[in-house]
mmCIF file of C-alpha atoms in Angstrom:
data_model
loop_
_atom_site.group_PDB
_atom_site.id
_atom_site.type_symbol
_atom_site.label_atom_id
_atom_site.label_comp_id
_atom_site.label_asym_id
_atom_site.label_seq_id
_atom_site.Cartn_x
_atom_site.Cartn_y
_atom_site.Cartn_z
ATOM 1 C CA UNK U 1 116.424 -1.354 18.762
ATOM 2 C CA UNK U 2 115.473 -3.975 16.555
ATOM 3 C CA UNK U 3 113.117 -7.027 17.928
ATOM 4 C CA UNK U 4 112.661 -4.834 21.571
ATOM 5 C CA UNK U 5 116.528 -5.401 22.068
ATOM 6 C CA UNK U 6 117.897 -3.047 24.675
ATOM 7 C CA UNK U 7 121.291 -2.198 25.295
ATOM 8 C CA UNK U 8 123.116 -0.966 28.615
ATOM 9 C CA UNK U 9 126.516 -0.446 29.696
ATOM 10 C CA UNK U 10 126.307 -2.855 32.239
ATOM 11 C CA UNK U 11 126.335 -5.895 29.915
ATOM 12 C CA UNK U 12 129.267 -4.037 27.449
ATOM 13 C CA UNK U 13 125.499 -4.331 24.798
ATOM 14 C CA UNK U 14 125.697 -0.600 24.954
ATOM 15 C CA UNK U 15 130.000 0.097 24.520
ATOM 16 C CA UNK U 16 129.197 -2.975 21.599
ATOM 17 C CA UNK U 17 126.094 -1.073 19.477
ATOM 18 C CA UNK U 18 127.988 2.364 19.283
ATOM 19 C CA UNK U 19 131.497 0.419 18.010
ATOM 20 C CA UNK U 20 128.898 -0.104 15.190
ATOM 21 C CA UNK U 21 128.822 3.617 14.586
ATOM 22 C CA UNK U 22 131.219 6.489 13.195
ATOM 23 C CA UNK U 23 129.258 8.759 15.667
ATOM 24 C CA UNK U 24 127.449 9.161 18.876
ATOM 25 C CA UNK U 25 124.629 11.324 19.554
ATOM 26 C CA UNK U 26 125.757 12.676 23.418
ATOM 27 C CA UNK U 27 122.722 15.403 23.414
ATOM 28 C CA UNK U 28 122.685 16.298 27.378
ATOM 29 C CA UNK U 29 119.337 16.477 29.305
ATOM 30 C CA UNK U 30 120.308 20.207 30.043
ATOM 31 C CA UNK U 31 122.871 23.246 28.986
ATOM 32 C CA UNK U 32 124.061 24.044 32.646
ATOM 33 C CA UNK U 33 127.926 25.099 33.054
ATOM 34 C CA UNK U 34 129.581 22.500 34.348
ATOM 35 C CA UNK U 35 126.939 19.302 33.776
ATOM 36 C CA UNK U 36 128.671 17.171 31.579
ATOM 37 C CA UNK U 37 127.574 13.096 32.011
ATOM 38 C CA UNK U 38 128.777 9.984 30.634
ATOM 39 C CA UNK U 39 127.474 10.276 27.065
ATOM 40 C CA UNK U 40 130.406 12.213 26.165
ATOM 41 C CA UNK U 41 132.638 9.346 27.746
ATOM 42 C CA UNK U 42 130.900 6.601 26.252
ATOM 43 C CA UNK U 43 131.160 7.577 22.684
ATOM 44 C CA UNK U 44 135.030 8.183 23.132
ATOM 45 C CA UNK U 45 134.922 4.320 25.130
ATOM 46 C CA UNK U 46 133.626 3.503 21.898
ATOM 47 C CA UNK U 47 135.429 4.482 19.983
ATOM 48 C CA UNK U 48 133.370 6.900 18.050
ATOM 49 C CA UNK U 49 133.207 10.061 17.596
ATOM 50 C CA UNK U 50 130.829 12.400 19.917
ATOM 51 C CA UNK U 51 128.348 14.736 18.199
ATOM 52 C CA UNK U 52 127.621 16.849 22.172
ATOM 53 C CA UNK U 53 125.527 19.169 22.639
ATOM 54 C CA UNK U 54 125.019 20.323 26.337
ATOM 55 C CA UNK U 55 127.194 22.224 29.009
ATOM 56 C CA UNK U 56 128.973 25.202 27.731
ATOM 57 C CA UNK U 57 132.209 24.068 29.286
ATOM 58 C CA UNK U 58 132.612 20.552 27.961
ATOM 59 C CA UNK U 59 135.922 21.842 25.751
ATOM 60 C CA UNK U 60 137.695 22.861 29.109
ATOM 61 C CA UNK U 61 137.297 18.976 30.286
ATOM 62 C CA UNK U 62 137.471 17.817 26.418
ATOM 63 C CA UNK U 63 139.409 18.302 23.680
ATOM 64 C CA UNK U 64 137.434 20.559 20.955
ATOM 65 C CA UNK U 65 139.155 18.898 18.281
ATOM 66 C CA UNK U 66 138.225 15.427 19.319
ATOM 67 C CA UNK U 67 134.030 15.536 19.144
ATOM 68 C CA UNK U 68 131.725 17.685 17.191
ATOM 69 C CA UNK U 69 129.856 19.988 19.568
ATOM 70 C CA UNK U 70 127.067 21.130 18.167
ATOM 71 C CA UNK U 71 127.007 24.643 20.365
ATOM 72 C CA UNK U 72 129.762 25.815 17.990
ATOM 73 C CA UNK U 73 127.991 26.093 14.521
ATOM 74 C CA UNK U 74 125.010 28.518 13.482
ATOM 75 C CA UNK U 75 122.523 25.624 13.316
ATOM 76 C CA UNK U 76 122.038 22.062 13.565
ATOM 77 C CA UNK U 77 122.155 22.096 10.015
ATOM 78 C CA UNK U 78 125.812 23.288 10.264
ATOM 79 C CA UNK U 79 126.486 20.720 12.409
ATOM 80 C CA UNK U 80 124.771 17.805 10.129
ATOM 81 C CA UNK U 81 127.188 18.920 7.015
ATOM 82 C CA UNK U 82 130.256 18.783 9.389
ATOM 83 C CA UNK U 83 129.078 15.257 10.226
ATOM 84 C CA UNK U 84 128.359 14.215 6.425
ATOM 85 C CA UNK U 85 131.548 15.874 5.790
ATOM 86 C CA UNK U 86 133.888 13.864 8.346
ATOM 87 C CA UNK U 87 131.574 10.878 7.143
ATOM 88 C CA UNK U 88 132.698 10.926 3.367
ATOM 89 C CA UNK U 89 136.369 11.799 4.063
ATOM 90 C CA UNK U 90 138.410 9.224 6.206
ATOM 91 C CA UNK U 91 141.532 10.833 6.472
ATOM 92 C CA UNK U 92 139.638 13.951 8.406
ATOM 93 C CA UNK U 93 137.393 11.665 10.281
ATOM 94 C CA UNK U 94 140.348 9.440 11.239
ATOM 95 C CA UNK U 95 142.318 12.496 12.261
ATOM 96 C CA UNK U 96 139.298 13.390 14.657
ATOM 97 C CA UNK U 97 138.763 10.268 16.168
ATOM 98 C CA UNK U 98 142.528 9.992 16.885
ATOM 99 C CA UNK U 99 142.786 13.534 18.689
ATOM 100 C CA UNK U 100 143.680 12.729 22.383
ATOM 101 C CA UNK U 101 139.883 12.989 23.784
ATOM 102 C CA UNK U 102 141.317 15.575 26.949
ATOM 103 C CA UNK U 103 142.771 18.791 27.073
ATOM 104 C CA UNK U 104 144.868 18.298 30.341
ATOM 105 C CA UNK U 105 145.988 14.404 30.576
ATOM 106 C CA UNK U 106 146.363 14.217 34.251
ATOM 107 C CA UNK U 107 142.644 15.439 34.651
ATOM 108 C CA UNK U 108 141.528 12.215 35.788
ATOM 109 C CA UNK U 109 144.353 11.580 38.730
ATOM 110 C CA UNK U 110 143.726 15.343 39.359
ATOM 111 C CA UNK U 111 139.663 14.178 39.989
ATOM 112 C CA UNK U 112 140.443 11.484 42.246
ATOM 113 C CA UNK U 113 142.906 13.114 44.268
ATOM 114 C CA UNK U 114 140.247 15.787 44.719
ATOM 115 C CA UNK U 115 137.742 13.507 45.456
ATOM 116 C CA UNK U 116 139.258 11.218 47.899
ATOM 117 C CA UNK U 117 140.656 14.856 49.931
ATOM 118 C CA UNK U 118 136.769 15.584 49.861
ATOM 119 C CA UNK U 119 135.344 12.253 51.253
ATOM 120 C CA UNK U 120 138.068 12.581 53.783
ATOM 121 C CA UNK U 121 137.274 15.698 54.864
ATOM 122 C CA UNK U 122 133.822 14.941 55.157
ATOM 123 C CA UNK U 123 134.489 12.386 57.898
ATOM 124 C CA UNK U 124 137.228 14.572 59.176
ATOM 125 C CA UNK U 125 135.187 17.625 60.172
ATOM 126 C CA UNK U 126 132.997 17.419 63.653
ATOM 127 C CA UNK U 127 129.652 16.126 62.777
ATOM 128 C CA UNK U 128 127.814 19.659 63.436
ATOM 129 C CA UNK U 129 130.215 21.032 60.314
ATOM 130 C CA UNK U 130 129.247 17.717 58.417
ATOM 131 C CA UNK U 131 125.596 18.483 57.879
ATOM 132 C CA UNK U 132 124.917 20.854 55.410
ATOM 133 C CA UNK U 133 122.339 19.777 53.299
ATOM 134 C CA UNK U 134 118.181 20.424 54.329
ATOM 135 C CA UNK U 135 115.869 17.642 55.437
ATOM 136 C CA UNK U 136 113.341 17.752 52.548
ATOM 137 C CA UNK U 137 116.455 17.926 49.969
ATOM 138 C CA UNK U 138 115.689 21.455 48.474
ATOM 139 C CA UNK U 139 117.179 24.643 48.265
ATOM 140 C CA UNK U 140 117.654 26.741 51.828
ATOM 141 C CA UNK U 141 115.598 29.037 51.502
ATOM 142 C CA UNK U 142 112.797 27.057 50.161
ATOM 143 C CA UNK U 143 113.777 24.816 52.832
ATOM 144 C CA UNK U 144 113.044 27.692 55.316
ATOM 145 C CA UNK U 145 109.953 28.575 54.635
ATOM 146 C CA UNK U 146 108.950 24.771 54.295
ATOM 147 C CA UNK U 147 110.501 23.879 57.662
ATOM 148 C CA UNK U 148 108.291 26.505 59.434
ATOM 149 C CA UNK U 149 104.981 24.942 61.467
ATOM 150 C CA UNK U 150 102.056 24.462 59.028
ATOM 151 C CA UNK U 151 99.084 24.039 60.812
ATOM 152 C CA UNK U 152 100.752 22.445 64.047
ATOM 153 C CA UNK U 153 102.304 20.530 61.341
ATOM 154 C CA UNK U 154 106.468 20.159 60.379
ATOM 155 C CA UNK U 155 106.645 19.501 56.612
ATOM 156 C CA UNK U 156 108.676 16.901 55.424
ATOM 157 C CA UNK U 157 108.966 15.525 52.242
ATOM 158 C CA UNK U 158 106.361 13.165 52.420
ATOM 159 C CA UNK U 159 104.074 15.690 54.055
ATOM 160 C CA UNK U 160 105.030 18.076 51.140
ATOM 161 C CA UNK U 161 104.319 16.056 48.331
ATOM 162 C CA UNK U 162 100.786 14.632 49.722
ATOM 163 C CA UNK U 163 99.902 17.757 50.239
ATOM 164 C CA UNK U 164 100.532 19.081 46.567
ATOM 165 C CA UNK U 165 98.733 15.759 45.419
ATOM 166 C CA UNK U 166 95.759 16.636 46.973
ATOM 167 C CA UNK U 167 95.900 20.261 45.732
ATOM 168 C CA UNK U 168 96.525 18.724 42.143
ATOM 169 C CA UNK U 169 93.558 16.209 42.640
ATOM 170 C CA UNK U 170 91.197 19.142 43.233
ATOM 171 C CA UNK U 171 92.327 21.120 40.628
ATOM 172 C CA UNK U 172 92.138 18.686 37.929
ATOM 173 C CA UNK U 173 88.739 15.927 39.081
ATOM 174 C CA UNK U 174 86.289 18.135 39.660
#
């Protein structure tokens, strides 16, 4: 931003600089199935059109014909010509940004119903069925092997990552 300006959504400084824009860079932090964040959502908020590139399933939550996802042509190349394209021809950008932006319209009551039958459910269960997730936050089985008695010692978190700072310090000052 110009001057050190920054923008959030909090303030609406974010939702205002994209109205600004034709398009929306939504590049995800990863390409997992299934992780799809708010970029995408923001740019349609906007009112612009989403250029995505990220989760693999995006067009079963999305409508294909209403962003630009960059997984679908042979380079980015391909993708910067369909943007230059849409850019210098209003009636097929228009047509674009006026697709409806999902492919089932009851997706979001669908999400919240699901939701609020899996927050119940938590607090329905017995607390022994409740508690599924490993002290130290990672995977069981790395969890396992963590949990075990190091030295007379129970890891923990904390323990764990002192631990691998001092290992780290001695590897790199020496």
């Amino acid at each position: 931003m110009p001057n050190g300006e920054v923008v959030n959504w909090l303030d609406g400084s974010k939702t205002a600089l994209q109205r600004k824009c034709k398009f929306t860079l939504c590049f995800e932090s990863t390409n997992h199935y299934g992780f799809v964040t708010e970029k995408i959502m923001d740019a349609f908020y906007s009112d612009t059109i989403p250029v995505y590139y990220g989760s693999p399933t995006v067009a079963e939550i999305f409508n294909k014909d209403a962003f630009i996802n960059v997984a679908d042509y042979p380079s980015f190349d391909a993708a910067i010509e369909k943007i230059k394209e849409l850019d210098q021809d209003d009636e097929k950008y228009l047509e674009m940004l006026n697709q409806p932006v999902l492919v089932d319209p009851t997706y979001p009551e669908r999400l919240e119903k699901e939701l609020g039958e899996f927050i119940c459910h938590i607090f329905d269960q017995p607390v022994e069925q409740a508690y599924r997730r490993s002290r130290v936050y990672l995977p069981k089985r790395v969890n396992d092997r963590l949990a075990r008695a190091v030295d007379g010692e129970t890891l923990t978190m904390k323990n764990l990552m002192t631990r691998m700072a001092e290992k780290i310090k001695k590897k790199v000052i020496r």
